Coordinates of C-alpha atoms in Angstrom, one line a residue:
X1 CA -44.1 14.4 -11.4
X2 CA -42.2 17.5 -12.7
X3 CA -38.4 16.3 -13.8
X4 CA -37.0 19.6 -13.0
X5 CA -34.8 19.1 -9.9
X6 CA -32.8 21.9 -7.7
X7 CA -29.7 20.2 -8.8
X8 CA -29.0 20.0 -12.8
X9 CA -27.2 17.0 -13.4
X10 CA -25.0 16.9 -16.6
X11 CA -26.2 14.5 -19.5
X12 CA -22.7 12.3 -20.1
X13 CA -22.3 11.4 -23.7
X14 CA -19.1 8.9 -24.8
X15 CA -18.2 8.4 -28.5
X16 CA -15.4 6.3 -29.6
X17 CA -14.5 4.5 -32.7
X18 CA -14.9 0.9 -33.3
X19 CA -13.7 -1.3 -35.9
X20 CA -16.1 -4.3 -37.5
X21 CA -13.6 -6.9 -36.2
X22 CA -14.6 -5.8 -32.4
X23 CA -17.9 -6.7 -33.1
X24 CA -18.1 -9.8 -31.7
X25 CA -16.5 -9.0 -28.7
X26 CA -19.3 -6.2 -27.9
X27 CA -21.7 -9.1 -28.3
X28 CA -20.4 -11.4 -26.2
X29 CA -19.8 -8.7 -23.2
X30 CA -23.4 -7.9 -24.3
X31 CA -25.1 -11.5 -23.5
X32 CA -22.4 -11.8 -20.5
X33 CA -21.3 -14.8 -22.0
X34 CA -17.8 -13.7 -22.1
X35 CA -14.9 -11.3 -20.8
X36 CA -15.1 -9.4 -17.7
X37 CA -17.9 -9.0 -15.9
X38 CA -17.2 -8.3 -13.0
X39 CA -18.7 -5.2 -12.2
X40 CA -22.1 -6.4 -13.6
X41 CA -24.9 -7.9 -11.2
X42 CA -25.7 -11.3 -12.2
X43 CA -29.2 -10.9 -10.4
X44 CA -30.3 -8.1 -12.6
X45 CA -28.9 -9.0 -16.0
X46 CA -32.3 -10.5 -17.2
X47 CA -33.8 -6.8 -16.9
X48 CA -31.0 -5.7 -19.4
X49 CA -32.7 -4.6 -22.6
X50 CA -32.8 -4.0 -26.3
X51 CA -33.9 -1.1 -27.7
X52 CA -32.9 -0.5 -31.7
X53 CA -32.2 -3.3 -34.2
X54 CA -32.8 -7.1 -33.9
X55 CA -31.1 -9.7 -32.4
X56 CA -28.8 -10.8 -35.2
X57 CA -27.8 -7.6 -35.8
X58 CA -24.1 -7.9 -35.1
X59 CA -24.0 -10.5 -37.8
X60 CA -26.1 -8.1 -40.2
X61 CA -24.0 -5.8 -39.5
X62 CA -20.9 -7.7 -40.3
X63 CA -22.7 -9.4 -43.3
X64 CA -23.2 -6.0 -44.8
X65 CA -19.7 -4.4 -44.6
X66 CA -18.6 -8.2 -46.0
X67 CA -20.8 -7.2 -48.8
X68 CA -19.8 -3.9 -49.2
X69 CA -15.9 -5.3 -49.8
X70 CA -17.3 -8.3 -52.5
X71 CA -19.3 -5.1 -54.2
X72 CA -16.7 -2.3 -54.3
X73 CA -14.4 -5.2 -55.3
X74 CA -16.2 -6.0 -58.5
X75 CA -17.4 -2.3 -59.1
X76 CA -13.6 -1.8 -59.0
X77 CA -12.8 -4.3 -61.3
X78 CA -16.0 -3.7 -64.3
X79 CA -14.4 -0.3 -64.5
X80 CA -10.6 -1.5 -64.8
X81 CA -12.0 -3.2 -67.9
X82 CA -14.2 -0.6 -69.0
X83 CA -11.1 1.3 -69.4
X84 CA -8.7 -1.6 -70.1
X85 CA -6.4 -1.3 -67.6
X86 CA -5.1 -5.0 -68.0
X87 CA -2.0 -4.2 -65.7
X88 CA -4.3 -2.8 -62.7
X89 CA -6.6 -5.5 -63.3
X90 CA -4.5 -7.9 -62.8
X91 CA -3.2 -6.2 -59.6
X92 CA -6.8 -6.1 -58.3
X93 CA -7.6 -9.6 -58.6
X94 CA -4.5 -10.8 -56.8
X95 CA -4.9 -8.1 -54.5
X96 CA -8.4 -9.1 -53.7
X97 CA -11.1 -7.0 -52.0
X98 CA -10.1 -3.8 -49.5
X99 CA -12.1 -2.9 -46.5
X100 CA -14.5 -0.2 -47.5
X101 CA -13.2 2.8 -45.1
X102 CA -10.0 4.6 -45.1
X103 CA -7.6 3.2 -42.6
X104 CA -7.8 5.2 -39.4
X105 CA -6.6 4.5 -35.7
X106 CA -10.3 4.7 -34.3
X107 CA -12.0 2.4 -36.8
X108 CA -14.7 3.3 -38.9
X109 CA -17.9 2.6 -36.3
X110 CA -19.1 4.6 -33.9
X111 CA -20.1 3.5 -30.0
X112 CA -21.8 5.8 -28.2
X113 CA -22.7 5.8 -24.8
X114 CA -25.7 7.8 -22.9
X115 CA -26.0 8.4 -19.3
X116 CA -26.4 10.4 -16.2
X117 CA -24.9 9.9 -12.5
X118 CA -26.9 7.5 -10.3
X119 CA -27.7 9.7 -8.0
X120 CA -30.3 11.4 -10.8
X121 CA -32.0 7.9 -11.4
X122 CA -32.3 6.9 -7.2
X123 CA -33.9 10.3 -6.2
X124 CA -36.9 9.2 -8.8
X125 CA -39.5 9.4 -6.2
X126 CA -42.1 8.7 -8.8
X127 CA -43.0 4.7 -7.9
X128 CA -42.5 5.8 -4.4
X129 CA -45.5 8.3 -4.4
X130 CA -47.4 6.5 -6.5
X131 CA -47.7 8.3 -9.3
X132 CA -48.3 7.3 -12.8
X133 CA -46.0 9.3 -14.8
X134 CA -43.2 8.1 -16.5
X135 CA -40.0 6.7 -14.2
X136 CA -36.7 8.8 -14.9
X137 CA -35.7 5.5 -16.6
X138 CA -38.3 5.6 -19.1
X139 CA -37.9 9.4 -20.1
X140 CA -34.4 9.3 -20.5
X141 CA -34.5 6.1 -22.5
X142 CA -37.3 7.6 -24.4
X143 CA -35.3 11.2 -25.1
X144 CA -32.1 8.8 -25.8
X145 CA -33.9 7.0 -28.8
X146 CA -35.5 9.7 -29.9
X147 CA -32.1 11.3 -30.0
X148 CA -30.2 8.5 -31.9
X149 CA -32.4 8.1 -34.3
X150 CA -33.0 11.5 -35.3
X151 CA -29.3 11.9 -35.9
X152 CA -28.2 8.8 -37.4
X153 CA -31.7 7.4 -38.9
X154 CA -30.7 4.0 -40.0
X155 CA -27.3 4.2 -39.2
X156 CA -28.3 3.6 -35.8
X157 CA -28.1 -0.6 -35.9
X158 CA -28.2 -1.1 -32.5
X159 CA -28.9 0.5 -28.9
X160 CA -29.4 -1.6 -25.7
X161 CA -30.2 -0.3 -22.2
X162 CA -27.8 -1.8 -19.4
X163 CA -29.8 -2.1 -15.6
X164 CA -27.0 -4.7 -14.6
X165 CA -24.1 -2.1 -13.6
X166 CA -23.5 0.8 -11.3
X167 CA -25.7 3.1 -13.4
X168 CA -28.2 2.9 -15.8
X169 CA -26.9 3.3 -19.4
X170 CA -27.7 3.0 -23.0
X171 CA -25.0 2.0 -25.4
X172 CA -25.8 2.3 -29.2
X173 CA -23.8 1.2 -32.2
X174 CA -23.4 3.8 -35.7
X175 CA -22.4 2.3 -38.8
X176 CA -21.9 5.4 -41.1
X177 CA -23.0 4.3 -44.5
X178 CA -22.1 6.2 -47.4
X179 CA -21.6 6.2 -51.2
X180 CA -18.8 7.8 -53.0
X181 CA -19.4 9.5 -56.0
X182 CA -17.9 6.5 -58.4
X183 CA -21.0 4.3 -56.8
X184 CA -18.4 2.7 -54.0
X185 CA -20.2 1.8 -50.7
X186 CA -18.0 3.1 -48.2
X187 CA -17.8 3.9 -44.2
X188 CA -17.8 7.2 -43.8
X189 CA -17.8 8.8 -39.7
X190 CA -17.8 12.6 -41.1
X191 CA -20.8 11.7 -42.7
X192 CA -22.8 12.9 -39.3
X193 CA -22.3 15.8 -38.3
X194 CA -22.4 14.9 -34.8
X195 CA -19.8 12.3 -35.3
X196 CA -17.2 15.1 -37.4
X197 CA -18.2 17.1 -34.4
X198 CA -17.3 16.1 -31.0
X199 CA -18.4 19.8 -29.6
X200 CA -21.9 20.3 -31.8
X201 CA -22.5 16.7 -30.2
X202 CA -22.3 17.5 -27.0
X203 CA -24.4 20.5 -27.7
X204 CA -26.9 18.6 -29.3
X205 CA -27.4 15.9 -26.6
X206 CA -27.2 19.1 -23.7
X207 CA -30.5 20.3 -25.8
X208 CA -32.4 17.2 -26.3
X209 CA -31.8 15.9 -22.6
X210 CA -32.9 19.3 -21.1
X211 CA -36.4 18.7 -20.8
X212 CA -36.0 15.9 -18.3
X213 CA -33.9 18.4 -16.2
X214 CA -30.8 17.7 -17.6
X215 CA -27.7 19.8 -18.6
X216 CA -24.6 19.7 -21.1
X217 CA -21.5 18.3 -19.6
X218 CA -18.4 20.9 -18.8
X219 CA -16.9 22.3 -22.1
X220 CA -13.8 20.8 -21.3
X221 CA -12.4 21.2 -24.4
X222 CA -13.7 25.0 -25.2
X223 CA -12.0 26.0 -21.7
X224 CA -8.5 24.4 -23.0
X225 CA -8.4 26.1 -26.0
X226 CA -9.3 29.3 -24.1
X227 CA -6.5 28.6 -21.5
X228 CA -4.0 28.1 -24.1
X229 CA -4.7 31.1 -26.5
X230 CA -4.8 33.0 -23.4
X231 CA -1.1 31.6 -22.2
X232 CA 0.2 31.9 -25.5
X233 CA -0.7 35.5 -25.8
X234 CA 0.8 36.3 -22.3
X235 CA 4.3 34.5 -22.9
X236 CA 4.1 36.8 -26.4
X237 CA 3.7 39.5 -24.0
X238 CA 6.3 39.3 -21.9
X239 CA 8.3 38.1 -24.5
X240 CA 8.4 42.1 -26.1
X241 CA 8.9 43.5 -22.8
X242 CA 5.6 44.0 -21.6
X243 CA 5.3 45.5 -18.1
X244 CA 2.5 43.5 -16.8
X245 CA 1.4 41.1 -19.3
X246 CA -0.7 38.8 -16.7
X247 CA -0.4 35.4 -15.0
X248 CA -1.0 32.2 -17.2
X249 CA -4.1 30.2 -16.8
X250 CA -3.8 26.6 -14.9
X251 CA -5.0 24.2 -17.6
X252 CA -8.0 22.0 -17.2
X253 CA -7.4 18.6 -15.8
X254 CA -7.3 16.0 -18.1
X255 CA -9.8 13.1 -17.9
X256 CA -9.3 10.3 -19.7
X257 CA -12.4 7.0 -19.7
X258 CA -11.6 3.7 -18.3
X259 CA -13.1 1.0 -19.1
X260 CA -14.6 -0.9 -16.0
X261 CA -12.2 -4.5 -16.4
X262 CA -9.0 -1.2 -16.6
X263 CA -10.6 0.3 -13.4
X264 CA -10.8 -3.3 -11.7
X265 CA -7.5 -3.8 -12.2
X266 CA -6.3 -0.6 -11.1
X267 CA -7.7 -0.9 -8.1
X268 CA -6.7 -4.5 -7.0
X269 CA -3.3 -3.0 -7.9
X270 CA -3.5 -0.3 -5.7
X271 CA -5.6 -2.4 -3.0
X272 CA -2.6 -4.8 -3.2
X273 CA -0.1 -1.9 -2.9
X274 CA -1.7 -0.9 0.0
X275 CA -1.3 -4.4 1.4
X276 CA 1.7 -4.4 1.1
X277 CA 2.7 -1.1 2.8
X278 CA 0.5 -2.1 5.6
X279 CA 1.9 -5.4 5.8
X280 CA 5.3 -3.9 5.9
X281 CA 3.9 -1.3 8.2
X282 CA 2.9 -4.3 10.5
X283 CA 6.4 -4.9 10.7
X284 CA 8.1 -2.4 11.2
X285 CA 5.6 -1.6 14.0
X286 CA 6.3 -5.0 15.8
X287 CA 9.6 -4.9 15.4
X288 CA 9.7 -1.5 16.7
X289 CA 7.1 -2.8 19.6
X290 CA 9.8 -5.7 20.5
X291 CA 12.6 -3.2 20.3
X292 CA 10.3 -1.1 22.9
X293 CA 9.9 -4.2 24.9
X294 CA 13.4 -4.9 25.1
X295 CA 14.4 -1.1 26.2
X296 CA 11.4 -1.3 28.5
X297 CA 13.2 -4.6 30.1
X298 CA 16.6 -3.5 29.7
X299 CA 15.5 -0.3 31.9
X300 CA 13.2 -2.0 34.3
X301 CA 16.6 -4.7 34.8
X302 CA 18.7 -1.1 35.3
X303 CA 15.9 0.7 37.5
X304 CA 16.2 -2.7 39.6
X305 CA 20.2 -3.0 39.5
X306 CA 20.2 0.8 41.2
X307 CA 17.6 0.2 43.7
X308 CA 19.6 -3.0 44.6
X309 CA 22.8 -1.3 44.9
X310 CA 21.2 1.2 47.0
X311 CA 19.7 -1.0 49.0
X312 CA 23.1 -3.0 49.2
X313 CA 25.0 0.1 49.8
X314 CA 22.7 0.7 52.7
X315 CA 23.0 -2.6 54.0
X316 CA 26.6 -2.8 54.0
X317 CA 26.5 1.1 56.1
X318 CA 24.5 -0.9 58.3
X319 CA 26.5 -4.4 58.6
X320 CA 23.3 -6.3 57.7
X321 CA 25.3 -8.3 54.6
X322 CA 26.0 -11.6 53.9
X323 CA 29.1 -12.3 52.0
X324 CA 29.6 -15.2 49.7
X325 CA 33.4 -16.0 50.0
X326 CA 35.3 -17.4 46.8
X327 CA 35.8 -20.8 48.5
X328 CA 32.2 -21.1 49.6
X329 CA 30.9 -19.2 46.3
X330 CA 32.0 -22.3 44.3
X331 CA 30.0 -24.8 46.6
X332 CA 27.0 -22.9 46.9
X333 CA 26.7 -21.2 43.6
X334 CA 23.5 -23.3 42.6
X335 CA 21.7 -22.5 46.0
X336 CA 22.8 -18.2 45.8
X337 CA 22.2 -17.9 42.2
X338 CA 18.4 -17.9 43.0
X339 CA 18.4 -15.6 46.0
X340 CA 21.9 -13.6 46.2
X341 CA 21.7 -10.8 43.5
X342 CA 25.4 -9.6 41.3
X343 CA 25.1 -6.8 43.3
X344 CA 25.1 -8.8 46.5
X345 CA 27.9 -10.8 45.3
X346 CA 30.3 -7.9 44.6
X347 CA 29.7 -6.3 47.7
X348 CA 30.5 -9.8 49.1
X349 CA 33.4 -10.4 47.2
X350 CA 34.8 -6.7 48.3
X351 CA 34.0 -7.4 51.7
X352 CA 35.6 -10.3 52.0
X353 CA 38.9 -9.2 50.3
X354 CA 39.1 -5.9 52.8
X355 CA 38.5 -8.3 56.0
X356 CA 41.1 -11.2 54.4
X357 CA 43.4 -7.6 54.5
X358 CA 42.5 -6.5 57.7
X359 CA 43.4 -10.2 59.1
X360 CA 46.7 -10.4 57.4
X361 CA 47.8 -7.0 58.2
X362 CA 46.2 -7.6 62.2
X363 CA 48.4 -11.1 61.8
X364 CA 51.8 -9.2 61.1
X365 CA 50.5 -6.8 63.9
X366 CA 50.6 -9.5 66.2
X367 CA 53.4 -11.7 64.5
X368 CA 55.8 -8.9 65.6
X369 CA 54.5 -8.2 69.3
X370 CA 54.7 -12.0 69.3
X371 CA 58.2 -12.1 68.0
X372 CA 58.8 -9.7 70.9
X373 CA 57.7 -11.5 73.7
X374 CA 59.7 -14.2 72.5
X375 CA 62.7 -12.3 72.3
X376 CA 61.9 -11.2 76.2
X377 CA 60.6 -14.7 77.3
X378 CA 64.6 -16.0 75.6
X379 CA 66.1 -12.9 77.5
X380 CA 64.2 -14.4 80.7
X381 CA 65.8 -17.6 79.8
X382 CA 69.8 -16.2 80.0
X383 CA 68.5 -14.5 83.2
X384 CA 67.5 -16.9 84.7
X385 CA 70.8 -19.5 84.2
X386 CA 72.7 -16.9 86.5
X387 CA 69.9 -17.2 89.3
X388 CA 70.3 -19.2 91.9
X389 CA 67.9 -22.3 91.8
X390 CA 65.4 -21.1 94.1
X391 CA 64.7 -18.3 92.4
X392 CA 65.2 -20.4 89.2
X393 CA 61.9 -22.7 89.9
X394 CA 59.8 -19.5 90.9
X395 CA 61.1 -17.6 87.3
X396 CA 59.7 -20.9 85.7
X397 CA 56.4 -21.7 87.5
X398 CA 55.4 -18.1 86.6
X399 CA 56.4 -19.1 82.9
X400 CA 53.9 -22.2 82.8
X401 CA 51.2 -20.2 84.0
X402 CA 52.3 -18.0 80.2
X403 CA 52.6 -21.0 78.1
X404 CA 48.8 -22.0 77.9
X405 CA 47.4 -18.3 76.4
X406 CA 50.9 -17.8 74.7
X407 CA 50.4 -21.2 72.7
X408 CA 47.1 -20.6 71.7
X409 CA 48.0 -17.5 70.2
X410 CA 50.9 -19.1 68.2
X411 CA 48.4 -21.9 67.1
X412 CA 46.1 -19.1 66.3
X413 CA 48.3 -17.5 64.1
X414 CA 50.2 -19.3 62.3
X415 CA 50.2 -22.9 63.6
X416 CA 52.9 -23.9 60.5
X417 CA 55.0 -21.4 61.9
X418 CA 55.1 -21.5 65.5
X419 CA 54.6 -25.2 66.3
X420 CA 58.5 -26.0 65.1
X421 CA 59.6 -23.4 67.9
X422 CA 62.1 -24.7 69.6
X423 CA 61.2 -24.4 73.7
X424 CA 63.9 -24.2 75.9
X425 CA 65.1 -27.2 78.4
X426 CA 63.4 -25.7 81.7
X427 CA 60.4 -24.6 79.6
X428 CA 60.5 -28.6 78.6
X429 CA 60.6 -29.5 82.1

């Protein structure tokens, strides 16, 4: 099956430094028997394998820059007394050995890292038609040995081939062995050129990996130093008063590697940020839907409050309302609280005080055409002393035939009042 594929995917190669004390650590996340690994599949770890060096070579490796120290050590000290420097050889032996590499931020190993996006190794159709070439597996890890060992020989101690993660992956160990010219055994990274050369080893891998299809990552790097000389040299334009010295080039985003357990937690950070937001977006949203609630209640109580005083109002224009007094309100609050609505009430209540008005102002109407008759019926009286008596008994048979209706009304209207009246001696008789 032919590798070459419409879409060229970019060969990714990672080189950082490593120091011999780490060395354990890679071993340990390289069994799985410790650290994070939680981004590994436990069902396909068996299928992870090794590719360059044996299976004790992190403690060869370790064994050998150990006897690099003891070695330089005593070279160091045969030549203090060589040249009888008693003072520095003194110095040395309390001193003791010194790591053979200059001390540098990155450590004095190499890991590197070989791989491609998954998508190159899952649209392998070889196994799937059948065929008996070579799986996209097997040729890059084939080109990827071939590559580290061309460039670093020996140096190479160690390359494994990870199937357990999201993508398939190689990772490779260099220990750059070299020998000063005073016979010193020393780590040395700039010994390969590849390793003094970030650039040449991206170029290198671009070639070796483009005969399975594959193509040199983005010159990242290149572009930023073109961006910048190009910025520089338009601010240094405008700068002498240049009319049009051009626009400044956007600079490349930076990308930085993370390493998976970094990623992980990055994520469950941000997974638990959003969390949060949604929970407090929960919330404010049902607090917010209970405020609704409340106005949708508070409006529906207000829609029915107007359509009861309309339909109040247009009962009272029709007489068709029963009012609650204040004396019975009090005795029948329990039984109208259920069935007479506020509105009903205070029409009630208004009603009743304008018809306790219209009876007190209709009982001083009639208090005073009351007090009138009386003052005729006592005029009657003084008339009727200067009659003679015939005339007298007529005057006061008509008067009994009165008294009936006329003390009724007095009862009627104000029975404290009128039932102390005084009747005169006939109307007695």
């Amino acid at each position: 099956m032919s590798s070459a594929t419409k879409t060229r995917y970019p060969i990714v190669m990672r080189m950082q430094g490593m120091h011999p004390r780490n060395l354990a650590g890679y071993e340990k996340h390289r069994m799985r028997s410790g650290g994070d690994h939680g981004h590994c599949d436990t069902s396909r770890m068996a299928q992870n394998r090794r590719l360059i060096g044996s299976k004790t070579w992190a403690q060869d490796a370790w064994d050998e820059i150990q006897d690099m120290r003891h070695a330089n050590h005593l070279l160091e000290l045969e030549q203090l007394r060589r040249r009888r420097r008693k003072t520095e050889l003194k110095n040395a032996l309390f001193r003791g050995p010194r790591d053979p590499w200059r001390a540098t931020r990155h450590g004095p190993l190499r890991e590197i890292i070989l791989t491609v996006n998954k998508e190159w190794f899952e649209k392998d159709l070889t196994e799937f038609f059948g065929e008996s070439g070579p799986t996209r597996e097997m040729q890059f890890e084939t080109r990827a040995k071939e590559w580290l060992l061309t460039n670093f020989g020996d140096d190479c101690v160690h390359a494994r081939a990870d199937l357990d993660e999201t993508a398939y992956h190689i990772h490779a160990v260099i220990i750059p062995r070299a020998v000063t010219a005073d016979g010193r055994r020393m780590l040395q990274p700039a010994v390969h050129p590849l390793i003094r050369s970030y650039e040449k080893a991206q170029d290198s891998v671009g070639e070796w990996f483009e005969e399975i299809g594959l193509r040199r990552g983005e010159r990242r790097k290149q572009a930023m130093r073109e961006a910048l000389k190009h910025n520089r040299k338009v601010r240094e334009a405008r700068a002498n008063g240049v009319a049009d010295p051009g626009t400044e080039i956007a600079l490349p985003e930076h990308r930085e590697h993370v390493s998976p357990r970094k990623w992980r937690e990055s994520q469950e950070i941000e997974l638990a940020s959003r969390d949060k937001a949604v929970k407090q977006t929960e919330e404010t949203l049902a607090a917010e839907k209970s405020a609704l609630a409340d106005q949708e209640r508070t409006v529906t109580r207000q829609q029915q409050d107007a359509q009861s005083v309309l339909d109040v109002a247009a009962a009272v224009a029709d007489g068709r309302v029963d009012i609650v007094t204040a004396t019975d309100e009090t005795s029948r609050q329990d039984a109208q609280f259920d069935t007479t609505s506020p509105v009903q009430a205070i029409f009630g209540r208004a009603l009743a005080v304008l018809r306790q008005r219209a009876r007190k102002e209709a009982r001083a109407e009639l208090a005073d055409e009351f007090a009138q008759i009386a003052a005729a019926d006592a005029a009657l009286l003084e008339i009727a002393k200067t009659l003679p008596n015939k005339a007298r008994q007529r005057l006061a048979q008509a008067r009994r035939s009165l008294s009936l209706p006329l003390n009724a009304l007095r009862r009627r209207l104000s029975p404290a009042r009128f039932d102390d009246v005084d009747r005169g001696s006939d109307e007695k008789t």
